[in-house]
mmCIF file of C-alpha atoms in Angstrom:
data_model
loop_
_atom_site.group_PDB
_atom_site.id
_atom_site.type_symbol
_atom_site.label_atom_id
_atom_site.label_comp_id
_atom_site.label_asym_id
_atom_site.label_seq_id
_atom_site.Cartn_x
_atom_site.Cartn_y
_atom_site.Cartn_z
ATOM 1 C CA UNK A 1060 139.239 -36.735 -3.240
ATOM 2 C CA UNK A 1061 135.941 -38.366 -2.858
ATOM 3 C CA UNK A 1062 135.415 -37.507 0.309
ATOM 4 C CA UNK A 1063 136.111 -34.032 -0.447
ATOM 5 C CA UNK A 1064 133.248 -34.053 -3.430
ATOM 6 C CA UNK A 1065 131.005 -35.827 -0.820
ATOM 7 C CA UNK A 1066 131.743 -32.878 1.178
ATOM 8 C CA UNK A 1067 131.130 -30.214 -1.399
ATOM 9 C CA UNK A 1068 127.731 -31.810 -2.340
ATOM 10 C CA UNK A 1069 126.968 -32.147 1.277
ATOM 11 C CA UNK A 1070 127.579 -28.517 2.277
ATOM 12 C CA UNK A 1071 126.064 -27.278 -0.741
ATOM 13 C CA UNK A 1072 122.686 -29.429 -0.376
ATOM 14 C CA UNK A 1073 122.360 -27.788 3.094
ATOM 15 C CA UNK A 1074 122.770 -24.078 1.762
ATOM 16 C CA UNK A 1075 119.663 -24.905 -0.454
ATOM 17 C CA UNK A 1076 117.810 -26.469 1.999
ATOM 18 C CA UNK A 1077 119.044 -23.690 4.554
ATOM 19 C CA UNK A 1078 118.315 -20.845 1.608
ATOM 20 C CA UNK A 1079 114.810 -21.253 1.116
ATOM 21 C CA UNK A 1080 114.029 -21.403 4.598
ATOM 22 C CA UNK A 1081 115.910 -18.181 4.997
ATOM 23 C CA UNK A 1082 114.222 -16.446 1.861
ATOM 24 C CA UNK A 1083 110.737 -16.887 3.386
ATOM 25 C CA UNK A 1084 108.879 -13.870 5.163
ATOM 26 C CA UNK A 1085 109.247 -14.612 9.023
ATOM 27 C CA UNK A 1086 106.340 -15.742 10.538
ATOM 28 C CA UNK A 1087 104.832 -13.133 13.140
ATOM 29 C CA UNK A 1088 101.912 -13.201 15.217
ATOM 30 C CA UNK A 1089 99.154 -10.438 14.099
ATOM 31 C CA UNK A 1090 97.790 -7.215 15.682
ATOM 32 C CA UNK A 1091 95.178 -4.988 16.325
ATOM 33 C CA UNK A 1092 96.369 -1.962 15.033
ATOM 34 C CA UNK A 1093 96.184 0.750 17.354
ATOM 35 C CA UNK A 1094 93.458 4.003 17.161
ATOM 36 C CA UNK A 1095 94.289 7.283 17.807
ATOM 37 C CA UNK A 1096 90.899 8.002 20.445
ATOM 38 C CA UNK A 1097 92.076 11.520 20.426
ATOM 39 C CA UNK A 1098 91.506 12.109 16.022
ATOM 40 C CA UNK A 1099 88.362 12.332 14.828
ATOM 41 C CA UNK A 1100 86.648 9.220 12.687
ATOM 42 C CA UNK A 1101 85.531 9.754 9.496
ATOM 43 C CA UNK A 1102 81.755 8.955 9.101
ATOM 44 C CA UNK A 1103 78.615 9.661 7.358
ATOM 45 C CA UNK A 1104 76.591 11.754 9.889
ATOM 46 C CA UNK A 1105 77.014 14.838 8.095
ATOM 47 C CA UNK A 1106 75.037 13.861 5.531
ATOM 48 C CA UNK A 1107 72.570 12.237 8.036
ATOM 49 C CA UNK A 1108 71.838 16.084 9.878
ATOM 50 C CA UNK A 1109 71.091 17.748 6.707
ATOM 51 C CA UNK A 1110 68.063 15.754 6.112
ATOM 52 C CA UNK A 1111 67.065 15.659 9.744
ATOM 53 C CA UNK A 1112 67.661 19.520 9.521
ATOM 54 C CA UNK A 1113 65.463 19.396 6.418
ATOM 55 C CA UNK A 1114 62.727 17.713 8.095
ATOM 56 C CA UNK A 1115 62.538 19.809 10.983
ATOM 57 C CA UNK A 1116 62.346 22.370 9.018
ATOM 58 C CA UNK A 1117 59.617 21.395 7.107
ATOM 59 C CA UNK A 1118 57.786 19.975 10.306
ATOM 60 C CA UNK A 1119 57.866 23.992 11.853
ATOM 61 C CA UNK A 1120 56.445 25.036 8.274
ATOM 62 C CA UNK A 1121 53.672 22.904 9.272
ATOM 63 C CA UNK A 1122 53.238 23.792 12.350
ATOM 64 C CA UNK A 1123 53.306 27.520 11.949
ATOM 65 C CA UNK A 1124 50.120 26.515 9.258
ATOM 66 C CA UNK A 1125 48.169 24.830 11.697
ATOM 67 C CA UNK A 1126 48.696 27.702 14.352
ATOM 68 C CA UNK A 1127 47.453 30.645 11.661
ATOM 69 C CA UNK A 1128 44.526 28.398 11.483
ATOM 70 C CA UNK A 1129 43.867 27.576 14.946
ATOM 71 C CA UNK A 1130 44.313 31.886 15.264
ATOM 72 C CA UNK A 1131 41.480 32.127 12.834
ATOM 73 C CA UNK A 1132 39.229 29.981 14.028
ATOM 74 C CA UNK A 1133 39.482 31.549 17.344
ATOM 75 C CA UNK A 1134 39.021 35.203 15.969
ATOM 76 C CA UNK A 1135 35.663 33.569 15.382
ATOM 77 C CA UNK A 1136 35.183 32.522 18.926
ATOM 78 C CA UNK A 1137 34.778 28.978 17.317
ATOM 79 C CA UNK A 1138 36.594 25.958 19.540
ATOM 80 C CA UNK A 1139 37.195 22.683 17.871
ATOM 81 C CA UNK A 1140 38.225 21.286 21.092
ATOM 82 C CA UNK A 1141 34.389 22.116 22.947
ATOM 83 C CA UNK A 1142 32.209 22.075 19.579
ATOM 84 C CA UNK A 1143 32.772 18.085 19.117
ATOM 85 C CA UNK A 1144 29.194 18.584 17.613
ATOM 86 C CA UNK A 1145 26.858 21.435 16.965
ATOM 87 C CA UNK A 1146 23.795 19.552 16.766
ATOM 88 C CA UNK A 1147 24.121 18.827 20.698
ATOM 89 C CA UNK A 1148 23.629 22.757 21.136
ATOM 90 C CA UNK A 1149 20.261 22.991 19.449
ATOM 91 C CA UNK A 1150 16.959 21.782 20.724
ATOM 92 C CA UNK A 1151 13.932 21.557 18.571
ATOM 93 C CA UNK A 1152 10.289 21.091 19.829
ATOM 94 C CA UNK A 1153 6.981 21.851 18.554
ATOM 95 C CA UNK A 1154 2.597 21.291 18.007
ATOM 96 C CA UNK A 1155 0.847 20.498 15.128
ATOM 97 C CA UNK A 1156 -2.598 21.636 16.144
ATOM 98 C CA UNK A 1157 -5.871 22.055 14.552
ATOM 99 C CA UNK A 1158 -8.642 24.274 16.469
ATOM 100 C CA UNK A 1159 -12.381 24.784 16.155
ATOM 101 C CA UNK A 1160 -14.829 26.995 17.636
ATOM 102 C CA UNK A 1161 -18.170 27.487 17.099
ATOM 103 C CA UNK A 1162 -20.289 30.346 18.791
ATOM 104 C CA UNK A 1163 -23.624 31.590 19.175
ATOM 105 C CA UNK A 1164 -24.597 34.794 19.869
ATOM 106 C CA UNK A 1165 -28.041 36.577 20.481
ATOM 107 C CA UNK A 1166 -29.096 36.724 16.530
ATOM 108 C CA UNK A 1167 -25.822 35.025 14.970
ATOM 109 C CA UNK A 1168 -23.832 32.301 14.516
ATOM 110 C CA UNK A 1169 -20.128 31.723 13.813
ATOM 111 C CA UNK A 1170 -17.476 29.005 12.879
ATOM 112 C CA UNK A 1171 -14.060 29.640 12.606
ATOM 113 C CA UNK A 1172 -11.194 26.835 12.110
ATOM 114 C CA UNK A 1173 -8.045 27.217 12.838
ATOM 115 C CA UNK A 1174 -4.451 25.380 11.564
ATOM 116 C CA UNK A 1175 -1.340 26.378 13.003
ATOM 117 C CA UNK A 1176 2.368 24.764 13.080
ATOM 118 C CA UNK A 1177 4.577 25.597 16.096
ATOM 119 C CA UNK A 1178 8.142 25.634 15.752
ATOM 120 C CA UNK A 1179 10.074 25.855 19.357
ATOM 121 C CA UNK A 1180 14.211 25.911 18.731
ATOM 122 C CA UNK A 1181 16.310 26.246 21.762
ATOM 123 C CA UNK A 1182 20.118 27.277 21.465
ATOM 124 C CA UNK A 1183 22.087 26.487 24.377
ATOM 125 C CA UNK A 1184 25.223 28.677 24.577
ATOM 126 C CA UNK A 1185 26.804 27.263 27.855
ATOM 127 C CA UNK A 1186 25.758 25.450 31.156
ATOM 128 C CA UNK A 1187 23.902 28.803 31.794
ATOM 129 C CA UNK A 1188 22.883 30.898 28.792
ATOM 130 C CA UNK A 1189 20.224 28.858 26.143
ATOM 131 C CA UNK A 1190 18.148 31.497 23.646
ATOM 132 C CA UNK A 1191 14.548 30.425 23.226
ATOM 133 C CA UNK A 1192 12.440 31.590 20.269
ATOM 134 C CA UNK A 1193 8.633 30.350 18.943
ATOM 135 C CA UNK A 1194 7.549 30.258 15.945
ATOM 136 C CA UNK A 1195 4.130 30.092 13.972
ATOM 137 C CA UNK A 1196 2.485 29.513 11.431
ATOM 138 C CA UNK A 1197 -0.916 29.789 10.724
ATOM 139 C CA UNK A 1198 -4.224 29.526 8.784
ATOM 140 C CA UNK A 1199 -6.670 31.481 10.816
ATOM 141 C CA UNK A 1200 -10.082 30.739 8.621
ATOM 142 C CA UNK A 1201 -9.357 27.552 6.825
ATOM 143 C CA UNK A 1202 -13.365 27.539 6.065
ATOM 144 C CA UNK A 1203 -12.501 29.868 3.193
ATOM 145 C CA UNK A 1204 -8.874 29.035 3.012
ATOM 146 C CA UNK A 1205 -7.859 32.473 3.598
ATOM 147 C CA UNK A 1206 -5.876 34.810 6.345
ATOM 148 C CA UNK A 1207 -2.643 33.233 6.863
ATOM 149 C CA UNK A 1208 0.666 34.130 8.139
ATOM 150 C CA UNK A 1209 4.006 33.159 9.920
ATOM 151 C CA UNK A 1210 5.998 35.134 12.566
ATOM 152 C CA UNK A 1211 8.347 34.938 15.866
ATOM 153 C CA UNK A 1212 5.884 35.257 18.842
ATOM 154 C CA UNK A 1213 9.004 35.216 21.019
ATOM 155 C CA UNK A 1214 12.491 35.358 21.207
ATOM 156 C CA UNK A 1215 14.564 35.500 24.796
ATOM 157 C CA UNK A 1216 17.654 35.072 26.292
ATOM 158 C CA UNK A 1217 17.509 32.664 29.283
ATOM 159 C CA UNK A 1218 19.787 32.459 31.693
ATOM 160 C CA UNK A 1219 19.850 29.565 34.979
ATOM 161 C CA UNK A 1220 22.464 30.097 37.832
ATOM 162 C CA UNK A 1221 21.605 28.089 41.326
ATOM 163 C CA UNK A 1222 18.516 29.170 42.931
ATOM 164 C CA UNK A 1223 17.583 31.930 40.091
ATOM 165 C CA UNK A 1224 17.093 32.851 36.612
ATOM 166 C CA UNK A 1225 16.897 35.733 34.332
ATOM 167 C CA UNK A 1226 15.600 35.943 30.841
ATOM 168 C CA UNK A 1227 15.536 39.088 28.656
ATOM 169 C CA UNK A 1228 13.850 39.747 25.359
ATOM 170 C CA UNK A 1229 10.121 38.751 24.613
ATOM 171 C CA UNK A 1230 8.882 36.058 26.292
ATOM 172 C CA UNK A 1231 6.086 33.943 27.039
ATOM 173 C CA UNK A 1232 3.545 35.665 30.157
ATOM 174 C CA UNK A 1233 2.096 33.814 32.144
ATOM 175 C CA UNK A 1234 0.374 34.676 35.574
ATOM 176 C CA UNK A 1235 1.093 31.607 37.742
ATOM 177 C CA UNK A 1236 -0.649 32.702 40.789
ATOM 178 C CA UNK A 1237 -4.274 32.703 39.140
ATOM 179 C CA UNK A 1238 -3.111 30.108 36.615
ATOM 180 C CA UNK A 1239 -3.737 32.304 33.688
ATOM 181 C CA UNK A 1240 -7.060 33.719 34.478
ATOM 182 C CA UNK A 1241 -5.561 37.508 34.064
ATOM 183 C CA UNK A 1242 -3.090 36.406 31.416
ATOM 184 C CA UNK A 1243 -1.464 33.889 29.223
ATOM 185 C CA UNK A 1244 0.354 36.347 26.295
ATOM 186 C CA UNK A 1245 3.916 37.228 25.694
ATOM 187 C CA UNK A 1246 5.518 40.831 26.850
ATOM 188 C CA UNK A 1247 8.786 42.048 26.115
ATOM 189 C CA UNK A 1248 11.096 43.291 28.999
ATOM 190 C CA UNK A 1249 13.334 41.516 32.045
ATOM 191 C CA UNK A 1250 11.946 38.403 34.087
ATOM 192 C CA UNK A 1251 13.544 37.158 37.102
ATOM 193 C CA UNK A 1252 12.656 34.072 38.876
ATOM 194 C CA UNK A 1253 14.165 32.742 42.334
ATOM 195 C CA UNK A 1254 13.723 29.912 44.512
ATOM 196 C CA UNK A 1255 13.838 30.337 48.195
ATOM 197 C CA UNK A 1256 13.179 26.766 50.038
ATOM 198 C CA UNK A 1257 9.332 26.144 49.242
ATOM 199 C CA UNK A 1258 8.674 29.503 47.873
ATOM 200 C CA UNK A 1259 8.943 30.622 44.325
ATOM 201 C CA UNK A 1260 9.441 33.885 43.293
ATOM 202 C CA UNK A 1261 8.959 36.168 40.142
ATOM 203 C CA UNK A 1262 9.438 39.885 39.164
ATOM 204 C CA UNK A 1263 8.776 40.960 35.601
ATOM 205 C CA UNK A 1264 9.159 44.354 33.714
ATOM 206 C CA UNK A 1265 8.651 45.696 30.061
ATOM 207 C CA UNK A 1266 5.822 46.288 27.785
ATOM 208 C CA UNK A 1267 2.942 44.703 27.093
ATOM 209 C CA UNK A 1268 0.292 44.859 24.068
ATOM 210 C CA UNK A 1269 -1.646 42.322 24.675
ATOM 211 C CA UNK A 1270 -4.531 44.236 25.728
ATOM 212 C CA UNK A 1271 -8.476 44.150 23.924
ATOM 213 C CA UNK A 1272 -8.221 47.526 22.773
ATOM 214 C CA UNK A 1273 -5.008 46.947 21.479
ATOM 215 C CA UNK A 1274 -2.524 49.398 23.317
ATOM 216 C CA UNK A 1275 0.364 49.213 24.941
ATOM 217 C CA UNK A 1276 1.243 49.261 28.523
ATOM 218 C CA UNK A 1277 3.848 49.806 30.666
ATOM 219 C CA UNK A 1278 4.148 46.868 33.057
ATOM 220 C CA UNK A 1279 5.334 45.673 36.370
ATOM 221 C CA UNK A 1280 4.255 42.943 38.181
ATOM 222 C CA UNK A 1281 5.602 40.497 40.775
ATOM 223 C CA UNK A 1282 4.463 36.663 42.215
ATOM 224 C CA UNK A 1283 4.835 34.917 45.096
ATOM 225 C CA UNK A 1284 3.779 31.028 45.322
ATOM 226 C CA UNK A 1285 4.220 29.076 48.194
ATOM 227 C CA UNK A 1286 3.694 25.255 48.476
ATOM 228 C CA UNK A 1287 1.964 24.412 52.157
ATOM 229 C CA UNK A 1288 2.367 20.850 51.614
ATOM 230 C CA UNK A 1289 1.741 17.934 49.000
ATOM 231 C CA UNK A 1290 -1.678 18.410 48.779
ATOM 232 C CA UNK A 1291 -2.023 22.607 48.988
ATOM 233 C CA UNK A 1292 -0.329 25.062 46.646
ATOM 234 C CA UNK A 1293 -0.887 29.214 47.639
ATOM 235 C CA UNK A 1294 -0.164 31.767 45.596
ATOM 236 C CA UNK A 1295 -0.263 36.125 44.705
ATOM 237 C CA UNK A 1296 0.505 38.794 42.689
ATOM 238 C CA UNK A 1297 0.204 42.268 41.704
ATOM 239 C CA UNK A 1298 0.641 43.951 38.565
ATOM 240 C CA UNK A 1299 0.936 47.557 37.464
ATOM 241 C CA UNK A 1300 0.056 48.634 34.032
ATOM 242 C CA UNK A 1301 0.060 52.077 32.718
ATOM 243 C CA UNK A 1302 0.353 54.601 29.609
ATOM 244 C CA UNK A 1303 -0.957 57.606 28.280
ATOM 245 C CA UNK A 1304 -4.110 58.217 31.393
ATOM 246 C CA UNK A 1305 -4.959 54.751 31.852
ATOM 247 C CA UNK A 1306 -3.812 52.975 34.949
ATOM 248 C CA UNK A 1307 -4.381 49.287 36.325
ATOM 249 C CA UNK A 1308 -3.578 48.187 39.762
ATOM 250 C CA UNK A 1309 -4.782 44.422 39.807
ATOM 251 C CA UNK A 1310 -4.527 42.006 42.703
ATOM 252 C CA UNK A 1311 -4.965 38.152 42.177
ATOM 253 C CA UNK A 1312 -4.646 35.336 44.646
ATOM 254 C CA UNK A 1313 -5.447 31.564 43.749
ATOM 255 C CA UNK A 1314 -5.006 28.322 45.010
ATOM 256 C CA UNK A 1315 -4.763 24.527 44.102
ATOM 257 C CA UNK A 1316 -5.579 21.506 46.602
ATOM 258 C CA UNK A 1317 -5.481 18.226 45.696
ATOM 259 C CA UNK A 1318 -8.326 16.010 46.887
ATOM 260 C CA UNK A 1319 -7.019 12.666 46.408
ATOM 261 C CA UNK A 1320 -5.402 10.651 43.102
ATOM 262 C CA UNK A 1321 -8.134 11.699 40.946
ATOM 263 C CA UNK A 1322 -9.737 14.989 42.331
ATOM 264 C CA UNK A 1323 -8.170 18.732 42.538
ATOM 265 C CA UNK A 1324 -9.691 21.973 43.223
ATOM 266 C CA UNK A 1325 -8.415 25.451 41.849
ATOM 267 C CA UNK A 1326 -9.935 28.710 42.245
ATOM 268 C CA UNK A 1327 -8.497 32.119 41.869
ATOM 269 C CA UNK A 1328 -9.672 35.736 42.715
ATOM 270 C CA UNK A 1329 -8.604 39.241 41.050
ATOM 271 C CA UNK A 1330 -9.300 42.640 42.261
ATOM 272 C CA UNK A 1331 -8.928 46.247 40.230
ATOM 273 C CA UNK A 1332 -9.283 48.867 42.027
ATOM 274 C CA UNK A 1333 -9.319 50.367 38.296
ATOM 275 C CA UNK A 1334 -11.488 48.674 37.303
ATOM 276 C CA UNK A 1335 -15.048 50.914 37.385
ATOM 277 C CA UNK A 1336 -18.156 48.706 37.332
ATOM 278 C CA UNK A 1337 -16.295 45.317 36.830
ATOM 279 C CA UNK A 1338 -13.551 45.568 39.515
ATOM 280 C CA UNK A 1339 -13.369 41.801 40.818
ATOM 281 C CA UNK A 1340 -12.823 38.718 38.519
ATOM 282 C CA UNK A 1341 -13.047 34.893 39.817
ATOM 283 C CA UNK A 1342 -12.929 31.298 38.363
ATOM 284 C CA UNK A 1343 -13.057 28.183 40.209
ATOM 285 C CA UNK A 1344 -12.229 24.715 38.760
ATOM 286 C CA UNK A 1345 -12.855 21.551 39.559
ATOM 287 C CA UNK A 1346 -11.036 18.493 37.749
ATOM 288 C CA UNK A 1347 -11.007 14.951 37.816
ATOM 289 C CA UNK A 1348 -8.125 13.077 36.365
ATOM 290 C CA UNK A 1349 -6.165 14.546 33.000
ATOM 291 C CA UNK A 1350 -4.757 13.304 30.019
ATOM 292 C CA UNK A 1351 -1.401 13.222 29.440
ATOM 293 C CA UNK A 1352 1.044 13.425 26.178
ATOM 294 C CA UNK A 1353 3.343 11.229 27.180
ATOM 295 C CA UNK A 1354 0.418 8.040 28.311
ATOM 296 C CA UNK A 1355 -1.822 6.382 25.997
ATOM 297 C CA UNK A 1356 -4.960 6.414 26.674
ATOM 298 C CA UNK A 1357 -5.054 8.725 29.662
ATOM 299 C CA UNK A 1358 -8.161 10.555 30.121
ATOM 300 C CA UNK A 1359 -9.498 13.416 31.796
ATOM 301 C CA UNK A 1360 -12.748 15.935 32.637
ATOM 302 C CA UNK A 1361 -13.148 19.615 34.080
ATOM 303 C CA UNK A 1362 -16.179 21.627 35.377
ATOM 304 C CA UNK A 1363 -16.179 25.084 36.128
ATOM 305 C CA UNK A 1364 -17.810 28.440 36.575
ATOM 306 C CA UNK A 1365 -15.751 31.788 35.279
ATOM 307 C CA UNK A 1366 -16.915 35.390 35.995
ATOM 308 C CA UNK A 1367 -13.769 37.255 34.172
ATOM 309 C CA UNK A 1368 -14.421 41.157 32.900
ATOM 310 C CA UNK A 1369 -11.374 42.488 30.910
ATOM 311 C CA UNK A 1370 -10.242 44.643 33.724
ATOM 312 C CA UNK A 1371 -8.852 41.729 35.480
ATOM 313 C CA UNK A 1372 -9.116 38.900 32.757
ATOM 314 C CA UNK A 1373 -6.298 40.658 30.537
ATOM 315 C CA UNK A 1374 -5.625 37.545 27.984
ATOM 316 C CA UNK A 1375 -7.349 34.650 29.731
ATOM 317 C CA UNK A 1376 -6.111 31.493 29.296
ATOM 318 C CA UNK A 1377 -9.698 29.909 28.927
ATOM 319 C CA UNK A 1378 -10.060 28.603 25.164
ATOM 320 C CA UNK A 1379 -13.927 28.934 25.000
ATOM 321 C CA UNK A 1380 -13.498 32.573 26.333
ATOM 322 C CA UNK A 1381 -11.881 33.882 22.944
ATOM 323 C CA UNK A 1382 -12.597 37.756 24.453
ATOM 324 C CA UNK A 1383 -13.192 38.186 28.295
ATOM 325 C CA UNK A 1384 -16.460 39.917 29.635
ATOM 326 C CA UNK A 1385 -18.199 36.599 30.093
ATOM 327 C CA UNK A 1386 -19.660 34.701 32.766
ATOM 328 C CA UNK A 1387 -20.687 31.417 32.821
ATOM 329 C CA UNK A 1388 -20.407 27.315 32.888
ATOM 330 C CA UNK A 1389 -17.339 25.770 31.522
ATOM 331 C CA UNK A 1390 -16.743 22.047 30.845
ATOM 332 C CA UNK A 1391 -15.086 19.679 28.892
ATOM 333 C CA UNK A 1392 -12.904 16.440 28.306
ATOM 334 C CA UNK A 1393 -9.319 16.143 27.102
ATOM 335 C CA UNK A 1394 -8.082 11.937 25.794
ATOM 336 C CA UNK A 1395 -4.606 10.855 24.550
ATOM 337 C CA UNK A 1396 -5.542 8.154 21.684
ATOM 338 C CA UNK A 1397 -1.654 7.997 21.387
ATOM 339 C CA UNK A 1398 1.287 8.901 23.214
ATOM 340 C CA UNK A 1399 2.110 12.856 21.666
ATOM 341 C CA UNK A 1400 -1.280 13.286 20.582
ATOM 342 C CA UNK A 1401 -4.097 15.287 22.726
ATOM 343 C CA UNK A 1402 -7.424 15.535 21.914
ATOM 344 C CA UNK A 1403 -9.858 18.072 23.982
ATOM 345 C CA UNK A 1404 -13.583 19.099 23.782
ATOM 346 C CA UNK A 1405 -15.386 22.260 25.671
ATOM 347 C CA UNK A 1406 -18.375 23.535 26.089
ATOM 348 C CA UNK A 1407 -19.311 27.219 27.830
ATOM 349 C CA UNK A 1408 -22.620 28.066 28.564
ATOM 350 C CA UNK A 1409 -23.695 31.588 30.151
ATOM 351 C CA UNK A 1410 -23.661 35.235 28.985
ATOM 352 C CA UNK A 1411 -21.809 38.408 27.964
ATOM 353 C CA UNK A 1412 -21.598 41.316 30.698
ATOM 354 C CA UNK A 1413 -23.695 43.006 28.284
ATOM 355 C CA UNK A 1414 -26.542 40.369 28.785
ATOM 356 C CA UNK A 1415 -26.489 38.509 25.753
ATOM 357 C CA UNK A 1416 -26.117 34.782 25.389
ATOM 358 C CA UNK A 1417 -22.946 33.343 24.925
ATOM 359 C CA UNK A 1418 -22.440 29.764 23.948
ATOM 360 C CA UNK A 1419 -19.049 28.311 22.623
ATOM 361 C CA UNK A 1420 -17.768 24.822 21.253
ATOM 362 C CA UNK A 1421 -14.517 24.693 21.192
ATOM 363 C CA UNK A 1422 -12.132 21.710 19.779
ATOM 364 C CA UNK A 1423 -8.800 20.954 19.309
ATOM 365 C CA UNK A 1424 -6.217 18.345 17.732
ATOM 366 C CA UNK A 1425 -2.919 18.747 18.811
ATOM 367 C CA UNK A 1426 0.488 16.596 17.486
ATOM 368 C CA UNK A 1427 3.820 17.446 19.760
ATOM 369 C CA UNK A 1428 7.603 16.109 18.376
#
């Protein structure tokens, strides 16, 4: 019997030791479950492409602004991308002078004085094109503080290519060949200038109303200047001027040797076969030294004798002349106290064509920037 309880008990302890073990979840190892590469994942880039698509959107608003603009400017011929700054483009130059003369005639004497302000802007356009202009103002009689007035004495369009140039409008005229003895004016028409190893040429055309009766001319004329060597410059020129009857044919020739450092000689002849009683004009300069604008203290002195009738002598460049149909001594000093400052004295001494006296002092002041 007791072994049979002792049995029972036995059997029945190892069911309940047996049943719990069997009543627990089995033990397995764990896995990766496995993805379908063939489904699609679900994710958030949906979302994420709107906005990009948003912001492209608004970035080719933007641009499309910024092209209308760039269309505008250029309607304008204006070029952001060349124009970095305008002020590069424009030049501007210029005198402050003061002038004096003082002449003496037969039975009479005169002052006259003189203020002007010279404005000289340059536009350049390109590597080519630049537009020059001049402007000035004056005060012709300052001794009664009257007579003044301001205007554009020229205004051209310049144009340098390799060994030539062309300008076009009115511009300054200036007869190289005599150095200015027939003229130093302005005329309006076409000027060409070329270079052709050591010769230099020019050609000019237009209209000119420069002259002492005050008409205008039709006029041609053409230079040649040649340089022999260091020391010996050669030049000519002819010029054509005509209008209602009255013709000109004038011929100049002139030339400039160097002596040494300090000493040069210039002279210059003019012929017009036009030119009635008074067909043949000369000067002939001698100079030693010369001040310069740009050195302190430089220095210089001139002597010469001018016979210059206003047949040949158009607008002479000579400041004691005022009016050609002189003949005579001219001298005089020029000093630079500072550097863009020139100071110059003359004196001319001789007589009118018509016989009578003529003495001039002439004096001028002159500030450059």
């Amino acid at each position: 019997m007791k072994k049979t309880v002792l049995s029972a008990l036995t059997a029945a302890f190892a069911l309940g030791i047996i049943a719990p073990q069997a009543s627990a979840a089995p033990i397995v190892e764990e896995q990766e479950p496995e993805i379908d590469f063939q489904k699609p994942a679900i994710s958030v880039r949906p979302s994420r492409d709107a906005q990009v698509e948003n912001e492209l959107r608004d970035l080719r608003a933007r641009i499309a602004v910024l092209e209308r603009e760039n269309d505008y400017r250029n309607s304008y011929d204006y070029d952001s991308k060349d124009d970095d700054d305008w002020t590069k483009k424009f030049n501007l130059n210029g005198e402050f002078r003061y002038r004096f003369w003082h002449n003496k005639k037969a039975s009479s004497k005169t002052s006259n004085n003189r203020l002007e302000l010279r404005l000289l802007p340059t536009i350049q356009i390109n590597d080519n094109l630049a537009i020059k202009t001049r402007f000035t103002g004056r005060y012709n009689h300052m001794e009664d503080d009257s007579d003044s007035d301001w205007k554009m004495n020229f205004a051209y369009l310049e144009g340098k290519f390799d060994n030539f140039q062309v300008n076009a409008g009115k511009m300054p005229f200036y007869t190289d060949a005599d150095k200015g003895m027939l003229a130093d004016d302005f005329f309006s028409g076409v000027q060409v200038k070329a270079n052709v190893e050591d010769f230099d040429f020019k050609v000019n055309g237009g209209v000119w109303d420069g002259a002492a009766d005050g008409l205008r001319r039709d006029y041609i004329g053409a230079e040649a200047l040649y340089d022999l060597n260091d020391e010996l410059k050669v030049g000519a020129g002819i010029h054509h001027l005509q209008r209602n009857g009255f013709k000109a044919n004038i011929l100049t020739v002139g030339g400039d040797f160097q002596l040494n450092e300090d000493w040069s000689v210039n002279g210059a002849y003019g012929h017009n076969n036009k030119g009635g009683n008074h067909k043949d004009a000369f000067n002939i300069e001698a100079d030693y030294l010369g001040a310069k604008r740009s050195e302190e203290g430089s220095w210089g002195a001139y002597v010469a004798y001018r016979y210059v009738p206003s047949t040949v002598g158009l607008a002479p460049t000579y400041d004691t002349f005022g009016t050609p149909n002189k003949k005579g001594f001219d001298l005089g000093g020029s000093y630079t106290p500072m550097k863009d400052t020139l100071l110059k004295v003359s004196y001319f001494h001789g007589k009118h064509f018509n016989h009578n006296n003529a003495r001039t002092v002439f004096a001028r002041a002159s500030i450059f920037f």
